[in-house]
Amino acid sequence: MRRPVIAGNWKMHMTCAQAREFMAAFLPQLEQTPNDREIVLAPPFTAISTMAEQAKGSCVSLASQNVHWEPSGAFTAEISPAMLKEHGVAYTIVGHSEPRKYFSESDEQINLRARSAQDNGLIPIVCVGESDEQRERGEAERVIRRQIEQGLENLDPGSLVVAYEPIWAIGTGKTCASEEANRICGLIRSWVGAPDLVIQYGGSVKPGNIDELMGMSDIDGVLVGGASLDPDSFARIANYKSV
Ligand code: PGA
């Protein structure tokens, strides 16, 4: 049985004060949420300890937006697994298309981050996905397969989440058709060869499309950017009813 993971990626949004306000409005809306799903939020580093306090006793788990492969050292701007674990962080997002694009993160670095996460008891959420041009050139499957082969090398699929996020659907309002997202998630599962691997879809997930996405056979959750910043809309997503 694959337990769906509904994760919100706050990116570079939310001060501690805003995070507290969000949680005050969000948590009461989870009182009836079935526990067949995992609810995760990835705040910026500065809000992690505030969020850990707020989330205590709730069904919300925390994720970080990065993790380094060394336990400590001269790595300005990076964060170690132990620093995250100290605050009860359970997941970490690696390989998101934004650091791939803006900081030229390679599949090799992504793999190092994901392995360091697993070695230290964090569950990596490894993001993969093709650009608009790659899709138009018919290269989507080849690109994703390479990201999977290199990014997931030597990882334990039992303690891993993969997020299929077509870049052209991120922050654009253009969701990938659910059947196509489902097809790619199915391909990823077969390439990894792990029937129990949890695979999310991400890219313009909203209250209006969550139920349909979660009704798909190979989609085991979502990674949500914009719509996770509003407590009502993320609560609706967390409380999805698959159709
Ligand atoms: P979006 O972002 O939901 O705003 O499209 C998704 C993501 O970047 O993970």
PDB file of C-alpha atoms and ligand atoms in Angstrom:
ATOM      1  CA  MET A   1       0.000   0.000   0.000  1.00  0.00           C
ATOM      2  CA  ARG A   2       1.396   3.391  -1.009  1.00  0.00           C
ATOM      3  CA  ARG A   3       0.469   6.143   1.450  1.00  0.00           C
ATOM      4  CA  PRO A   4      -0.123   9.411  -0.443  1.00  0.00           C
ATOM      5  CA  VAL A   5       2.076  12.363   0.513  1.00  0.00           C
ATOM      6  CA  ILE A   6       0.514  15.822   0.150  1.00  0.00           C
ATOM      7  CA  ALA A   7       3.359  18.325   0.410  1.00  0.00           C
ATOM      8  CA  GLY A   8       3.443  22.124   0.283  1.00  0.00           C
ATOM      9  CA  ASN A   9       6.635  23.828  -0.855  1.00  0.00           C
ATOM     10  CA  TRP A  10       6.680  27.393   0.418  1.00  0.00           C
ATOM     11  CA  LYS A  11       9.828  28.311  -1.522  1.00  0.00           C
ATOM     12  CA  MET A  12      11.119  31.766  -0.441  1.00  0.00           C
ATOM     13  CA  HIS A  13       7.843  32.821   1.180  1.00  0.00           C
ATOM     14  CA  MET A  14       6.660  33.239   4.779  1.00  0.00           C
ATOM     15  CA  THR A  15       8.259  34.946   7.752  1.00  0.00           C
ATOM     16  CA  CYS A  16       7.820  33.278  11.158  1.00  0.00           C
ATOM     17  CA  ALA A  17       4.891  35.590  11.915  1.00  0.00           C
ATOM     18  CA  GLN A  18       3.204  34.640   8.625  1.00  0.00           C
ATOM     19  CA  ALA A  19       3.888  30.945   9.246  1.00  0.00           C
ATOM     20  CA  ARG A  20       2.178  31.174  12.663  1.00  0.00           C
ATOM     21  CA  GLU A  21      -0.810  32.904  11.103  1.00  0.00           C
ATOM     22  CA  PHE A  22      -1.000  30.218   8.421  1.00  0.00           C
ATOM     23  CA  MET A  23      -0.918  27.379  10.951  1.00  0.00           C
ATOM     24  CA  ALA A  24      -3.594  29.015  13.121  1.00  0.00           C
ATOM     25  CA  ALA A  25      -5.952  28.996  10.130  1.00  0.00           C
ATOM     26  CA  PHE A  26      -4.775  25.673   8.624  1.00  0.00           C
ATOM     27  CA  LEU A  27      -4.616  23.202  11.521  1.00  0.00           C
ATOM     28  CA  PRO A  28      -8.290  23.431  12.581  1.00  0.00           C
ATOM     29  CA  GLN A  29      -9.206  22.421   9.015  1.00  0.00           C
ATOM     30  CA  LEU A  30      -7.338  19.115   9.418  1.00  0.00           C
ATOM     31  CA  GLU A  31      -9.419  17.804  12.289  1.00  0.00           C
ATOM     32  CA  GLN A  32     -11.415  15.473  10.021  1.00  0.00           C
ATOM     33  CA  THR A  33      -8.572  14.625   7.630  1.00  0.00           C
ATOM     34  CA  PRO A  34      -8.327  10.829   7.194  1.00  0.00           C
ATOM     35  CA  ASN A  35      -4.968   9.411   8.283  1.00  0.00           C
ATOM     36  CA  ASP A  36      -4.571   7.466   5.047  1.00  0.00           C
ATOM     37  CA  ARG A  37      -2.389  10.360   3.834  1.00  0.00           C
ATOM     38  CA  GLU A  38       0.683  12.248   4.982  1.00  0.00           C
ATOM     39  CA  ILE A  39       0.533  16.076   5.158  1.00  0.00           C
ATOM     40  CA  VAL A  40       3.884  17.844   4.797  1.00  0.00           C
ATOM     41  CA  LEU A  41       4.978  21.493   4.703  1.00  0.00           C
ATOM     42  CA  ALA A  42       8.381  22.767   3.560  1.00  0.00           C
ATOM     43  CA  PRO A  43       8.908  26.248   5.006  1.00  0.00           C
ATOM     44  CA  PRO A  44      12.071  28.299   4.532  1.00  0.00           C
ATOM     45  CA  PHE A  45      14.829  27.385   7.045  1.00  0.00           C
ATOM     46  CA  THR A  46      14.125  30.416   9.232  1.00  0.00           C
ATOM     47  CA  ALA A  47      10.545  29.288   9.909  1.00  0.00           C
ATOM     48  CA  ILE A  48      11.333  25.623  10.618  1.00  0.00           C
ATOM     49  CA  SER A  49      11.609  25.884  14.399  1.00  0.00           C
ATOM     50  CA  THR A  50       8.474  28.032  14.658  1.00  0.00           C
ATOM     51  CA  MET A  51       6.645  25.536  12.463  1.00  0.00           C
ATOM     52  CA  ALA A  52       7.911  22.600  14.548  1.00  0.00           C
ATOM     53  CA  GLU A  53       6.349  24.212  17.648  1.00  0.00           C
ATOM     54  CA  GLN A  54       3.079  24.887  15.828  1.00  0.00           C
ATOM     55  CA  ALA A  55       2.854  21.419  14.289  1.00  0.00           C
ATOM     56  CA  LYS A  56       3.398  19.550  17.576  1.00  0.00           C
ATOM     57  CA  GLY A  57       0.547  17.118  18.206  1.00  0.00           C
ATOM     58  CA  SER A  58      -0.899  17.652  14.702  1.00  0.00           C
ATOM     59  CA  CYS A  59      -0.728  15.396  11.646  1.00  0.00           C
ATOM     60  CA  VAL A  60       1.610  17.806   9.838  1.00  0.00           C
ATOM     61  CA  SER A  61       5.202  16.732   9.156  1.00  0.00           C
ATOM     62  CA  LEU A  62       7.958  19.099   8.127  1.00  0.00           C
ATOM     63  CA  ALA A  63      10.254  19.107   5.138  1.00  0.00           C
ATOM     64  CA  SER A  64      13.290  21.224   4.354  1.00  0.00           C
ATOM     65  CA  GLN A  65      13.960  22.731   0.936  1.00  0.00           C
ATOM     66  CA  ASN A  66      17.544  21.489   0.819  1.00  0.00           C
ATOM     67  CA  VAL A  67      20.138  19.317   2.580  1.00  0.00           C
ATOM     68  CA  HIS A  68      23.899  19.004   2.159  1.00  0.00           C
ATOM     69  CA  TRP A  69      25.859  15.774   1.800  1.00  0.00           C
ATOM     70  CA  GLU A  70      28.540  16.613   4.361  1.00  0.00           C
ATOM     71  CA  PRO A  71      27.775  16.527   8.099  1.00  0.00           C
ATOM     72  CA  SER A  72      29.475  19.925   8.653  1.00  0.00           C
ATOM     73  CA  GLY A  73      32.201  22.097   7.172  1.00  0.00           C
ATOM     74  CA  ALA A  74      32.989  25.146   5.064  1.00  0.00           C
ATOM     75  CA  PHE A  75      29.849  25.117   2.927  1.00  0.00           C
ATOM     76  CA  THR A  76      28.427  28.634   3.119  1.00  0.00           C
ATOM     77  CA  ALA A  77      24.632  28.797   2.620  1.00  0.00           C
ATOM     78  CA  GLU A  78      24.171  25.032   3.008  1.00  0.00           C
ATOM     79  CA  ILE A  79      22.434  23.035   5.759  1.00  0.00           C
ATOM     80  CA  SER A  80      23.290  19.662   7.288  1.00  0.00           C
ATOM     81  CA  PRO A  81      20.969  16.730   8.011  1.00  0.00           C
ATOM     82  CA  ALA A  82      21.632  16.996  11.776  1.00  0.00           C
ATOM     83  CA  MET A  83      20.583  20.676  11.791  1.00  0.00           C
ATOM     84  CA  LEU A  84      17.262  19.656  10.269  1.00  0.00           C
ATOM     85  CA  LYS A  85      16.735  16.565  12.393  1.00  0.00           C
ATOM     86  CA  GLU A  86      17.204  18.632  15.546  1.00  0.00           C
ATOM     87  CA  HIS A  87      13.897  20.324  14.669  1.00  0.00           C
ATOM     88  CA  GLY A  88      12.080  17.115  13.810  1.00  0.00           C
ATOM     89  CA  VAL A  89      12.234  17.595  10.035  1.00  0.00           C
ATOM     90  CA  ALA A  90      11.214  14.339   8.329  1.00  0.00           C
ATOM     91  CA  TYR A  91      11.472  15.061   4.574  1.00  0.00           C
ATOM     92  CA  THR A  92      13.727  17.113   2.335  1.00  0.00           C
ATOM     93  CA  ILE A  93      13.074  18.394  -1.184  1.00  0.00           C
ATOM     94  CA  VAL A  94      15.990  17.888  -3.574  1.00  0.00           C
ATOM     95  CA  GLY A  95      16.349  18.342  -7.307  1.00  0.00           C
ATOM     96  CA  HIS A  96      13.600  20.938  -7.644  1.00  0.00           C
ATOM     97  CA  SER A  97      13.723  22.611 -11.054  1.00  0.00           C
ATOM     98  CA  GLU A  98      14.461  26.017  -9.475  1.00  0.00           C
ATOM     99  CA  PRO A  99      17.870  25.086  -7.976  1.00  0.00           C
ATOM    100  CA  ARG A 100      18.516  22.983 -11.098  1.00  0.00           C
ATOM    101  CA  LYS A 101      17.942  26.108 -13.211  1.00  0.00           C
ATOM    102  CA  TYR A 102      19.205  28.991 -11.059  1.00  0.00           C
ATOM    103  CA  PHE A 103      22.114  27.232  -9.339  1.00  0.00           C
ATOM    104  CA  SER A 104      22.938  24.647 -12.011  1.00  0.00           C
ATOM    105  CA  GLU A 105      22.367  21.716  -9.643  1.00  0.00           C
ATOM    106  CA  SER A 106      23.406  18.518 -11.373  1.00  0.00           C
ATOM    107  CA  ASP A 107      21.885  15.045 -11.089  1.00  0.00           C
ATOM    108  CA  GLU A 108      25.101  13.996  -9.364  1.00  0.00           C
ATOM    109  CA  GLN A 109      24.730  16.666  -6.641  1.00  0.00           C
ATOM    110  CA  ILE A 110      21.050  15.832  -6.297  1.00  0.00           C
ATOM    111  CA  ASN A 111      21.968  12.194  -5.782  1.00  0.00           C
ATOM    112  CA  LEU A 112      24.540  13.137  -3.107  1.00  0.00           C
ATOM    113  CA  ARG A 113      21.927  15.219  -1.281  1.00  0.00           C
ATOM    114  CA  ALA A 114      19.309  12.462  -1.485  1.00  0.00           C
ATOM    115  CA  ARG A 115      21.762   9.814  -0.259  1.00  0.00           C
ATOM    116  CA  SER A 116      22.853  11.991   2.630  1.00  0.00           C
ATOM    117  CA  ALA A 117      19.172  12.466   3.531  1.00  0.00           C
ATOM    118  CA  GLN A 118      18.522   8.712   3.562  1.00  0.00           C
ATOM    119  CA  ASP A 119      21.744   7.945   5.459  1.00  0.00           C
ATOM    120  CA  ASN A 120      20.559  10.326   8.156  1.00  0.00           C
ATOM    121  CA  GLY A 121      16.950   9.204   8.407  1.00  0.00           C
ATOM    122  CA  LEU A 122      15.359  11.932   6.277  1.00  0.00           C
ATOM    123  CA  ILE A 123      13.073  11.001   3.371  1.00  0.00           C
ATOM    124  CA  PRO A 124      14.165  12.771   0.191  1.00  0.00           C
ATOM    125  CA  ILE A 125      11.503  14.097  -2.189  1.00  0.00           C
ATOM    126  CA  VAL A 126      13.437  13.976  -5.455  1.00  0.00           C
ATOM    127  CA  CYS A 127      11.951  16.179  -8.196  1.00  0.00           C
ATOM    128  CA  VAL A 128      12.255  15.371 -11.880  1.00  0.00           C
ATOM    129  CA  GLY A 129      10.606  16.803 -14.970  1.00  0.00           C
ATOM    130  CA  GLU A 130      11.107  18.095 -18.479  1.00  0.00           C
ATOM    131  CA  SER A 131      10.996  21.642 -19.869  1.00  0.00           C
ATOM    132  CA  ASP A 132       8.580  22.904 -22.496  1.00  0.00           C
ATOM    133  CA  GLU A 133      11.198  22.673 -25.252  1.00  0.00           C
ATOM    134  CA  GLN A 134      12.209  19.151 -24.249  1.00  0.00           C
ATOM    135  CA  ARG A 135       8.577  18.049 -24.372  1.00  0.00           C
ATOM    136  CA  GLU A 136       8.049  19.691 -27.758  1.00  0.00           C
ATOM    137  CA  ARG A 137      11.125  17.968 -29.148  1.00  0.00           C
ATOM    138  CA  GLY A 138       9.758  14.620 -27.955  1.00  0.00           C
ATOM    139  CA  GLU A 139      12.530  14.255 -25.371  1.00  0.00           C
ATOM    140  CA  ALA A 140      10.463  14.264 -22.170  1.00  0.00           C
ATOM    141  CA  GLU A 141      10.791  10.557 -21.418  1.00  0.00           C
ATOM    142  CA  ARG A 142      14.508  10.445 -22.177  1.00  0.00           C
ATOM    143  CA  VAL A 143      15.206  13.484 -19.949  1.00  0.00           C
ATOM    144  CA  ILE A 144      13.185  12.119 -17.037  1.00  0.00           C
ATOM    145  CA  ARG A 145      14.750   8.694 -17.372  1.00  0.00           C
ATOM    146  CA  ARG A 146      18.237  10.212 -17.167  1.00  0.00           C
ATOM    147  CA  GLN A 147      17.243  12.264 -14.097  1.00  0.00           C
ATOM    148  CA  ILE A 148      15.884   9.083 -12.497  1.00  0.00           C
ATOM    149  CA  GLU A 149      18.891   6.911 -13.348  1.00  0.00           C
ATOM    150  CA  GLN A 150      21.462   9.428 -12.120  1.00  0.00           C
ATOM    151  CA  GLY A 151      19.508  11.133  -9.355  1.00  0.00           C
ATOM    152  CA  LEU A 152      18.219   7.940  -7.746  1.00  0.00           C
ATOM    153  CA  GLU A 153      21.399   5.867  -7.976  1.00  0.00           C
ATOM    154  CA  ASN A 154      21.900   3.720  -4.857  1.00  0.00           C
ATOM    155  CA  LEU A 155      18.811   5.075  -3.110  1.00  0.00           C
ATOM    156  CA  ASP A 156      16.438   2.902  -1.101  1.00  0.00           C
ATOM    157  CA  PRO A 157      13.024   3.177  -2.827  1.00  0.00           C
ATOM    158  CA  GLY A 158      11.343   2.272   0.470  1.00  0.00           C
ATOM    159  CA  SER A 159      12.361   5.578   2.025  1.00  0.00           C
ATOM    160  CA  LEU A 160      11.926   7.856  -0.948  1.00  0.00           C
ATOM    161  CA  VAL A 161       9.372  10.063  -2.675  1.00  0.00           C
ATOM    162  CA  VAL A 162       9.707  11.052  -6.336  1.00  0.00           C
ATOM    163  CA  ALA A 163       7.893  14.157  -7.568  1.00  0.00           C
ATOM    164  CA  TYR A 164       7.147  14.375 -11.284  1.00  0.00           C
ATOM    165  CA  GLU A 165       7.036  18.100 -11.970  1.00  0.00           C
ATOM    166  CA  PRO A 166       6.950  19.144 -15.634  1.00  0.00           C
ATOM    167  CA  ILE A 167       8.733  22.527 -15.574  1.00  0.00           C
ATOM    168  CA  TRP A 168       6.199  24.100 -17.927  1.00  0.00           C
ATOM    169  CA  ALA A 169       3.446  23.416 -15.387  1.00  0.00           C
ATOM    170  CA  ILE A 170       5.221  24.975 -12.376  1.00  0.00           C
ATOM    171  CA  GLY A 171       3.760  28.318 -11.350  1.00  0.00           C
ATOM    172  CA  THR A 172       2.157  28.771 -14.760  1.00  0.00           C
ATOM    173  CA  GLY A 173      -1.428  27.700 -14.075  1.00  0.00           C
ATOM    174  CA  LYS A 174      -0.982  25.079 -16.863  1.00  0.00           C
ATOM    175  CA  THR A 175      -1.533  21.707 -15.183  1.00  0.00           C
ATOM    176  CA  CYS A 176      -0.381  18.620 -17.016  1.00  0.00           C
ATOM    177  CA  ALA A 177      -3.447  16.570 -18.063  1.00  0.00           C
ATOM    178  CA  SER A 178      -4.044  14.001 -15.326  1.00  0.00           C
ATOM    179  CA  GLU A 179      -3.845  11.065 -17.760  1.00  0.00           C
ATOM    180  CA  GLU A 180      -0.449  12.229 -19.020  1.00  0.00           C
ATOM    181  CA  ALA A 181       0.851  12.879 -15.484  1.00  0.00           C
ATOM    182  CA  ASN A 182      -0.379   9.412 -14.545  1.00  0.00           C
ATOM    183  CA  ARG A 183       1.346   7.851 -17.557  1.00  0.00           C
ATOM    184  CA  ILE A 184       4.702   9.443 -16.686  1.00  0.00           C
ATOM    185  CA  CYS A 185       4.373   8.464 -13.001  1.00  0.00           C
ATOM    186  CA  GLY A 186       3.699   4.876 -14.121  1.00  0.00           C
ATOM    187  CA  LEU A 187       6.785   4.945 -16.360  1.00  0.00           C
ATOM    188  CA  ILE A 188       8.927   6.244 -13.489  1.00  0.00           C
ATOM    189  CA  ARG A 189       7.672   3.430 -11.241  1.00  0.00           C
ATOM    190  CA  SER A 190       8.560   0.840 -13.867  1.00  0.00           C
ATOM    191  CA  TRP A 191      12.029   2.344 -14.517  1.00  0.00           C
ATOM    192  CA  VAL A 192      12.812   2.304 -10.796  1.00  0.00           C
ATOM    193  CA  GLY A 193      11.336  -1.201 -10.572  1.00  0.00           C
ATOM    194  CA  ALA A 194       9.786  -0.552  -7.169  1.00  0.00           C
ATOM    195  CA  PRO A 195       6.016  -1.139  -7.040  1.00  0.00           C
ATOM    196  CA  ASP A 196       5.769   0.534  -3.606  1.00  0.00           C
ATOM    197  CA  LEU A 197       7.582   3.752  -4.579  1.00  0.00           C
ATOM    198  CA  VAL A 198       5.525   6.865  -3.731  1.00  0.00           C
ATOM    199  CA  ILE A 199       5.313   9.204  -6.747  1.00  0.00           C
ATOM    200  CA  GLN A 200       3.810  12.678  -6.578  1.00  0.00           C
ATOM    201  CA  TYR A 201       2.685  15.018  -9.314  1.00  0.00           C
ATOM    202  CA  GLY A 202       3.556  18.724  -9.033  1.00  0.00           C
ATOM    203  CA  GLY A 203       2.808  21.781 -11.175  1.00  0.00           C
ATOM    204  CA  SER A 204      -0.165  24.120 -10.708  1.00  0.00           C
ATOM    205  CA  VAL A 205      -1.997  21.786  -8.332  1.00  0.00           C
ATOM    206  CA  LYS A 206      -5.069  23.590  -6.993  1.00  0.00           C
ATOM    207  CA  PRO A 207      -8.278  22.883  -5.077  1.00  0.00           C
ATOM    208  CA  GLY A 208     -10.008  22.577  -8.464  1.00  0.00           C
ATOM    209  CA  ASN A 209      -7.845  19.758  -9.850  1.00  0.00           C
ATOM    210  CA  ILE A 210      -6.706  17.837  -6.746  1.00  0.00           C
ATOM    211  CA  ASP A 211      -9.574  15.333  -6.630  1.00  0.00           C
ATOM    212  CA  GLU A 212      -9.077  14.299 -10.243  1.00  0.00           C
ATOM    213  CA  LEU A 213      -5.284  14.008  -9.860  1.00  0.00           C
ATOM    214  CA  MET A 214      -5.627  11.905  -6.715  1.00  0.00           C
ATOM    215  CA  GLY A 215      -8.051   9.606  -8.512  1.00  0.00           C
ATOM    216  CA  MET A 216      -5.258   8.513 -10.870  1.00  0.00           C
ATOM    217  CA  SER A 217      -3.842   5.046 -10.296  1.00  0.00           C
ATOM    218  CA  ASP A 218      -0.133   5.973 -10.365  1.00  0.00           C
ATOM    219  CA  ILE A 219      -0.247   9.379  -8.626  1.00  0.00           C
ATOM    220  CA  ASP A 220       0.398   9.020  -4.891  1.00  0.00           C
ATOM    221  CA  GLY A 221       0.280  12.610  -3.784  1.00  0.00           C
ATOM    222  CA  VAL A 222       1.192  16.102  -4.883  1.00  0.00           C
ATOM    223  CA  LEU A 223       3.892  18.714  -4.417  1.00  0.00           C
ATOM    224  CA  VAL A 224       2.190  22.098  -4.258  1.00  0.00           C
ATOM    225  CA  GLY A 225       3.800  25.527  -4.585  1.00  0.00           C
ATOM    226  CA  GLY A 226       1.523  28.569  -4.911  1.00  0.00           C
ATOM    227  CA  ALA A 227      -1.657  26.947  -3.588  1.00  0.00           C
ATOM    228  CA  SER A 228       0.119  25.836  -0.387  1.00  0.00           C
ATOM    229  CA  LEU A 229       0.589  29.451   0.718  1.00  0.00           C
ATOM    230  CA  ASP A 230      -3.101  29.928   1.422  1.00  0.00           C
ATOM    231  CA  PRO A 231      -4.390  27.926   4.411  1.00  0.00           C
ATOM    232  CA  ASP A 232      -7.857  27.391   2.956  1.00  0.00           C
ATOM    233  CA  SER A 233      -6.666  26.224  -0.418  1.00  0.00           C
ATOM    234  CA  PHE A 234      -3.983  23.918   1.019  1.00  0.00           C
ATOM    235  CA  ALA A 235      -6.523  22.521   3.496  1.00  0.00           C
ATOM    236  CA  ARG A 236      -8.835  21.705   0.589  1.00  0.00           C
ATOM    237  CA  ILE A 237      -5.957  19.970  -1.172  1.00  0.00           C
ATOM    238  CA  ALA A 238      -5.031  18.033   2.001  1.00  0.00           C
ATOM    239  CA  ASN A 239      -8.677  17.006   2.365  1.00  0.00           C
ATOM    240  CA  TYR A 240      -8.922  15.698  -1.218  1.00  0.00           C
ATOM    241  CA  LYS A 241     -11.530  13.097  -2.070  1.00  0.00           C
ATOM    242  CA  SER A 242     -10.325  11.022  -4.986  1.00  0.00           C
ATOM    243  CA  VAL A 243     -12.869  10.663  -7.774  1.00  0.00           C
TER     244      VAL A 243
HETATM  245  P1  PGA B   1       3.208  25.429  -8.278  1.00  0.00           P
HETATM  246  O1  PGA B   1       4.684  24.942  -7.874  1.00  0.00           O
HETATM  247  O2  PGA B   1       2.233  24.562  -7.507  1.00  0.00           O
HETATM  248  O3  PGA B   1       3.152  26.877  -7.840  1.00  0.00           O
HETATM  249  O4  PGA B   1       3.070  25.255  -9.744  1.00  0.00           O
HETATM  250  C1  PGA B   1       4.974  23.580  -7.759  1.00  0.00           C
HETATM  251  C2  PGA B   1       6.399  23.379  -7.313  1.00  0.00           C
HETATM  252  O5  PGA B   1       7.269  24.207  -7.630  1.00  0.00           O
HETATM  253  O6  PGA B   1       6.708  22.388  -6.625  1.00  0.00           O
END
